[in-house]
């Protein structure tokens, strides 16, 4: 009697690329998790005001966002692998350089400029590029998973950074981040490939018979990024997405990501406890973002964004009443609720960019993400100023809640695109 055996399906190369991209994004998230727990140590050692330290964070956030579309264009020209490996090296230089600083301008240079440029190259545009090039089926889920990598990096690094900053000093924390970023460079160089055609295959889920061909590399990365912006900016969809995502940045990275720990510390909560809570936001964010990616493959992304922003506004309006010197059940509820919503906005936003602008979608998303970071930078500085002038963050929380409602309305106002806007390939 013969037993019929079926060959085990071979894992598509796209999943290996996605795994390597996840690890790279995980490492780049490390230094972005640092600002909230290093504000007080830097203030105590150097005497710099929170406004001064927050301004360095703002430079980081601005460059993190503004460089994203240019990084996407550079990836089109030089490849995902080269750009991401270089970016991780720059992050390590910036993180390691902070241990030698003695003046606030050096904080801006290392923490703001170098790390801002490095993490900007490894921003969500990188995730969009990998998901768009390597996946047709499950693109929304993969976008969610790669977006969640930033939250997972926060989960891993934030408690570690907080404990190192308290126990061994903030310089040790910075060196750990630099080493982690450098350690991932070989992973990127060995595993990531720029396009499915580089390994003789097509994107995962591509139609049967799809051509195995690598698109001609685009020349003039700066011109390409600016050309895409110029054409996208003529559309109503772009500006509605930009406004919504700017508010998204203001209400997440800029406000909560930067000021949650010092705000909790103002109410008597230990820094390590507050950092642990912010890390838990990262835990729930992983679940929320992946689930959001799954929903994006099935539900109108505009509706998802409208719901996400409305719920975020509600949670931020309640936050000022939840701070105490210990963690109460109400704060646990906020962490769960807010964590699920943190960057759940990314998969539907990427989907809307690709739907409206086709192959130029990742670059358009880079510009939309730049608006995200401009909003984050403004909120980081504004909240630091509010704290210095008023002695608390209450006004900042309420203002963010109102902005989130505006983002909800803007998202629901986006019209469904019948076909992608034609964007020049040059």
XYZ file of C-alpha atoms in Angstrom:
426
model
C 0.000 0.000 0.000
C 1.375 3.379 -0.961
C 0.821 6.448 1.155
C 0.320 9.669 -0.708
C 2.234 12.550 0.778
C 1.697 16.185 -0.003
C 4.628 18.562 -0.193
C 4.848 21.039 2.651
C 4.037 24.520 1.297
C 7.162 26.639 1.100
C 7.150 29.822 3.145
C 7.022 32.807 0.832
C 10.129 35.000 1.002
C 7.928 38.001 1.754
C 7.384 36.766 5.310
C 11.149 36.589 5.946
C 11.486 40.159 4.652
C 8.641 41.272 6.916
C 10.297 39.579 9.901
C 13.626 41.312 9.268
C 11.826 44.647 8.792
C 10.041 44.100 12.116
C 13.372 43.611 13.911
C 14.834 46.730 12.257
C 11.838 48.836 13.246
C 12.028 47.367 16.750
C 15.590 48.607 17.167
C 14.902 52.053 15.717
C 12.069 52.487 18.225
C 14.485 52.271 21.139
C 15.714 55.846 21.195
C 12.274 57.194 20.379
C 11.119 55.622 23.637
C 13.764 57.488 25.616
C 12.614 61.142 25.806
C 9.825 60.664 28.329
C 12.031 58.968 30.915
C 15.139 61.119 30.354
C 13.531 64.555 30.737
C 13.808 64.575 34.533
C 17.360 63.078 34.706
C 18.640 65.636 32.193
C 16.862 68.435 34.050
C 18.429 67.353 37.343
C 21.986 66.968 35.996
C 22.269 69.969 33.691
C 19.554 72.268 35.029
C 18.007 72.596 31.576
C 14.332 73.565 31.621
C 11.682 71.172 30.361
C 11.033 73.631 27.544
C 14.690 73.381 26.443
C 14.707 69.591 26.591
C 11.337 69.419 24.859
C 12.690 71.606 22.047
C 15.326 68.944 21.331
C 12.537 66.370 21.251
C 10.660 68.627 18.838
C 13.651 68.807 16.461
C 13.807 65.010 16.581
C 10.111 64.695 15.806
C 10.204 67.263 12.978
C 13.159 65.617 11.226
C 11.701 62.192 11.955
C 8.650 63.236 9.966
C 10.067 65.546 7.297
C 12.748 63.098 6.199
C 10.296 60.198 5.824
C 9.117 61.011 2.264
C 12.697 61.624 1.107
C 13.713 58.319 2.707
C 10.940 56.577 0.754
C 12.253 58.149 -2.465
C 15.820 57.147 -1.528
C 14.599 53.584 -1.034
C 13.142 53.670 -4.537
C 16.541 54.701 -5.910
C 19.128 52.980 -3.692
C 17.074 50.173 -2.181
C 15.402 49.425 1.122
C 18.374 47.474 2.471
C 21.046 50.150 2.003
C 18.927 53.009 3.333
C 17.715 51.128 6.436
C 21.215 49.861 7.337
C 22.612 53.399 7.035
C 19.743 54.762 9.124
C 20.400 52.323 11.966
C 24.075 53.342 11.982
C 23.129 57.035 12.223
C 20.769 56.252 15.121
C 23.621 54.510 16.938
C 25.935 57.503 16.384
C 23.332 59.909 17.737
C 22.485 57.790 20.762
C 26.129 57.124 21.593
C 27.096 60.753 21.071
C 24.779 61.971 23.826
C 27.032 60.518 26.520
C 29.667 63.190 25.723
C 27.366 66.225 25.673
C 27.825 69.133 28.070
C 25.602 71.798 26.464
C 22.008 71.902 25.295
C 22.957 72.470 21.628
C 24.706 69.110 21.690
C 21.470 67.536 22.889
C 19.739 69.083 19.879
C 22.479 67.816 17.543
C 22.590 64.220 18.822
C 19.101 63.626 20.128
C 17.397 65.957 17.683
C 19.263 65.948 14.358
C 21.117 62.616 14.110
C 18.508 60.429 15.758
C 15.743 62.378 14.017
C 17.240 61.697 10.577
C 17.962 58.061 11.403
C 14.567 57.240 12.797
C 12.944 59.255 10.005
C 14.518 56.871 7.521
C 13.098 53.970 9.545
C 9.699 55.581 9.958
C 6.329 54.255 8.931
C 7.143 54.994 5.289
C 9.632 52.119 5.539
C 6.831 49.852 6.761
C 4.568 51.058 3.961
C 7.285 50.413 1.365
C 7.885 46.839 2.550
C 4.177 46.042 2.773
C 3.376 47.578 -0.621
C 6.247 45.948 -2.517
C 6.138 42.493 -0.971
C 2.437 41.904 -0.256
C -0.808 41.969 -2.202
C -2.740 39.619 0.041
C -2.698 40.475 3.778
C -1.163 43.881 3.092
C -3.249 45.536 5.814
C -2.260 42.941 8.408
C 1.437 43.246 7.524
C 1.236 47.029 7.727
C -0.311 46.632 11.167
C 2.371 44.208 12.325
C 5.228 46.430 11.112
C 3.614 49.487 12.654
C 3.283 47.566 15.899
C 7.057 47.048 15.850
C 7.467 50.596 17.146
C 5.153 49.864 20.045
C 6.949 46.602 20.760
C 10.258 48.469 20.786
C 8.732 50.843 23.292
C 7.593 47.859 25.341
C 11.091 46.381 25.399
C 13.179 49.512 25.787
C 11.086 51.843 27.938
C 11.218 49.894 31.251
C 14.872 49.070 30.557
C 15.738 52.709 29.873
C 13.852 53.857 32.967
C 15.588 51.351 35.247
C 19.009 52.051 33.746
C 18.460 55.809 34.044
C 17.561 55.449 37.722
C 20.103 52.764 38.630
C 23.093 53.339 36.347
C 22.444 56.771 34.877
C 21.023 58.023 31.598
C 24.357 57.620 29.786
C 24.242 53.860 30.252
C 20.714 53.862 28.851
C 21.861 55.756 25.759
C 24.745 53.365 25.147
C 22.418 50.350 25.349
C 20.240 51.886 22.631
C 23.279 52.582 20.431
C 24.507 48.988 20.752
C 21.043 47.599 20.010
C 20.783 49.674 16.811
C 24.215 48.538 15.587
C 23.423 44.902 16.339
C 20.525 44.936 13.882
C 22.566 46.230 10.919
C 23.856 42.721 9.969
C 20.286 41.374 10.119
C 19.162 44.011 7.617
C 22.090 43.419 5.247
C 21.731 39.628 5.288
C 17.964 39.197 5.134
C 16.229 42.187 3.546
C 15.902 42.425 -0.239
C 14.640 45.446 -2.112
C 12.107 43.858 -4.435
C 10.540 40.398 -5.034
C 12.223 40.274 -8.457
C 15.614 40.287 -6.703
C 14.941 36.698 -5.620
C 12.972 35.673 -8.711
C 9.485 35.812 -7.247
C 6.426 38.032 -7.071
C 4.716 39.717 -4.145
C 2.801 37.472 -1.760
C -0.725 37.016 -3.079
C 0.061 38.438 -6.529
C -2.236 37.153 -9.313
C -1.162 33.957 -11.048
C 1.009 34.744 -14.037
C 2.085 38.129 -12.710
C 5.315 39.305 -14.299
C 8.506 38.847 -12.279
C 10.070 42.187 -13.082
C 11.896 44.791 -11.103
C 10.728 48.357 -11.790
C 13.349 50.706 -13.177
C 15.013 52.639 -10.339
C 13.784 56.199 -9.990
C 16.395 58.926 -10.369
C 16.434 62.199 -8.542
C 15.118 61.176 -5.124
C 14.531 64.734 -3.928
C 12.794 65.693 -7.177
C 10.661 62.554 -7.024
C 9.532 63.245 -3.440
C 8.745 66.888 -4.173
C 6.957 66.033 -7.420
C 4.706 63.570 -5.613
C 3.973 66.172 -2.924
C 3.144 68.840 -5.502
C 0.621 66.614 -7.268
C -0.874 65.087 -4.119
C -1.296 68.532 -2.551
C -3.745 69.426 -5.318
C -6.231 66.919 -3.908
C -8.683 67.310 -1.042
C -7.943 63.778 0.135
C -4.299 64.585 0.844
C -5.105 67.566 3.053
C -7.782 65.734 5.030
C -5.357 62.871 5.660
C -2.601 65.348 6.559
C -4.760 67.221 9.084
C -5.962 64.012 10.707
C -2.478 62.531 10.944
C -0.962 65.769 12.278
C -3.466 65.565 15.122
C -2.641 61.877 15.510
C 1.014 62.811 16.101
C 0.109 65.605 18.503
C -2.038 63.298 20.634
C 0.410 60.359 20.714
C 4.190 60.851 20.294
C 4.131 64.572 21.003
C 1.967 64.639 24.108
C 1.513 61.218 25.702
C 4.768 59.682 24.473
C 6.856 62.636 25.666
C 4.999 63.961 28.719
C 3.022 61.091 30.267
C 5.894 60.021 32.537
C 6.715 63.507 33.905
C 2.979 64.267 34.254
C 2.460 61.134 36.327
C 5.571 61.993 38.342
C 4.028 65.406 39.111
C 1.279 63.521 40.970
C 3.754 61.506 43.038
C 3.982 58.387 40.876
C 7.530 56.934 40.621
C 9.133 57.338 37.204
C 9.711 53.621 36.797
C 6.033 52.917 37.503
C 4.900 55.537 34.996
C 7.348 54.189 32.412
C 5.934 50.725 32.984
C 2.440 52.047 32.300
C 3.589 53.676 29.071
C 5.218 50.391 28.077
C 1.883 48.655 28.650
C 0.393 51.081 26.156
C 2.860 49.457 23.768
C 1.603 45.980 24.666
C -1.997 46.807 23.896
C -0.926 48.847 20.875
C 0.528 45.720 19.279
C -2.846 44.001 19.585
C -4.798 47.077 18.481
C -2.621 47.823 15.455
C -2.583 44.257 14.124
C -6.344 44.013 14.631
C -6.706 47.366 12.880
C -4.754 45.988 9.930
C -7.129 43.026 9.794
C -10.114 45.391 9.894
C -8.582 47.581 7.179
C -8.675 44.624 4.784
C -12.432 44.344 5.432
C -13.940 47.731 6.447
C -13.871 51.192 4.867
C -10.668 52.818 6.255
C -12.420 56.197 6.508
C -14.914 54.838 9.023
C -12.146 53.195 11.031
C -10.224 56.467 11.303
C -13.339 58.385 12.354
C -14.029 55.927 15.166
C -10.396 55.723 16.310
C -9.950 59.487 16.648
C -13.287 59.974 18.422
C -12.441 57.318 21.014
C -8.977 58.814 21.502
C -10.492 62.230 22.217
C -12.774 60.736 24.855
C -9.899 58.989 26.626
C -7.702 62.122 26.666
C -10.529 64.212 28.107
C -10.726 61.785 31.034
C -6.962 61.427 31.624
C -6.399 64.533 33.867
C -8.793 63.026 36.414
C -6.969 59.681 36.556
C -3.497 60.701 37.790
C -2.675 59.777 41.403
C 0.454 58.715 43.284
C -0.440 55.055 42.659
C -1.997 53.074 39.828
C -5.766 52.921 40.265
C -8.210 50.703 38.278
C -9.323 53.744 36.269
C -5.749 54.298 35.074
C -5.487 50.634 34.094
C -8.633 51.122 32.018
C -7.127 54.171 30.302
C -3.912 52.294 29.482
C -5.905 49.450 27.920
C -8.261 51.727 26.003
C -5.626 54.191 24.810
C -3.114 51.485 23.982
C -5.490 49.718 21.614
C -5.963 53.022 19.778
C -2.364 54.380 19.825
C -1.250 53.762 16.212
C -4.241 51.771 15.032
C -4.658 54.752 12.684
C -1.682 53.733 10.525
C -3.064 50.754 8.518
C -6.206 52.606 7.348
C -4.149 55.731 6.565
C -1.682 53.730 4.453
C -4.606 52.007 2.723
C -6.196 55.348 1.854
C -2.878 56.695 0.483
C -2.374 53.642 -1.750
C -6.024 53.666 -2.825
C -5.903 57.359 -3.749
C -2.359 57.605 -5.197
C -1.428 54.106 -6.408
C 2.285 53.268 -6.654
C 3.176 56.680 -5.233
C 1.175 55.826 -2.111
C 4.222 55.080 0.119
C 5.787 58.463 -0.722
C 2.461 60.245 -0.212
C 2.174 58.480 3.114
C 5.680 59.732 3.892
C 4.421 63.311 3.465
C 1.299 62.585 5.496
C 3.550 61.111 8.157
C 5.676 64.278 8.028
C 2.534 66.158 9.050
C 2.102 63.603 11.845
C 5.525 64.493 13.195
C 5.032 68.243 12.793
C 1.935 67.865 14.949
C 3.945 65.778 17.416
C 6.747 68.358 17.549
C 4.303 71.185 18.191
C 2.572 69.242 20.962
C 5.869 68.247 22.608
C 7.040 71.863 22.849
C 3.624 73.309 23.651
C 2.987 70.833 26.454
C 6.420 71.556 27.962
C 5.632 75.279 27.851
C 2.206 74.699 29.438
C 3.850 72.742 32.258
C 6.493 75.436 32.851
C 3.955 78.278 32.833
C 0.939 76.735 34.591
C 2.593 74.094 36.743
C 0.520 71.226 35.322
C -0.492 69.562 32.050
C -4.291 69.836 32.357
C -4.769 72.348 29.526
C -2.635 70.188 27.237
C -4.808 67.102 27.804
C -8.076 68.942 27.164
C -6.725 70.650 24.035
C -5.624 67.297 22.640
C -9.100 65.863 23.219
C -10.675 68.643 21.140
C -8.138 68.134 18.353
C -8.921 64.408 18.214
C -12.590 65.179 17.547
C -11.526 67.458 14.661
C -9.427 64.596 13.233
C -12.459 62.299 13.417
C -14.573 64.732 11.397
C -11.778 65.247 8.820
C -11.399 61.486 8.312
C -15.101 60.929 7.718
C -15.081 63.783 5.169
C -12.662 61.934 2.849
C -14.367 60.885 -0.380
C -13.892 57.416 -1.801
C -11.460 57.490 -4.731
C -12.785 55.868 -7.935
C -9.256 55.444 -9.298
C -5.758 56.454 -8.090
C -4.502 59.933 -8.920
C -1.891 59.732 -11.692
C 1.496 60.697 -10.282
C 4.526 61.199 -12.543
C 7.179 58.517 -12.201
C 10.087 60.934 -12.472
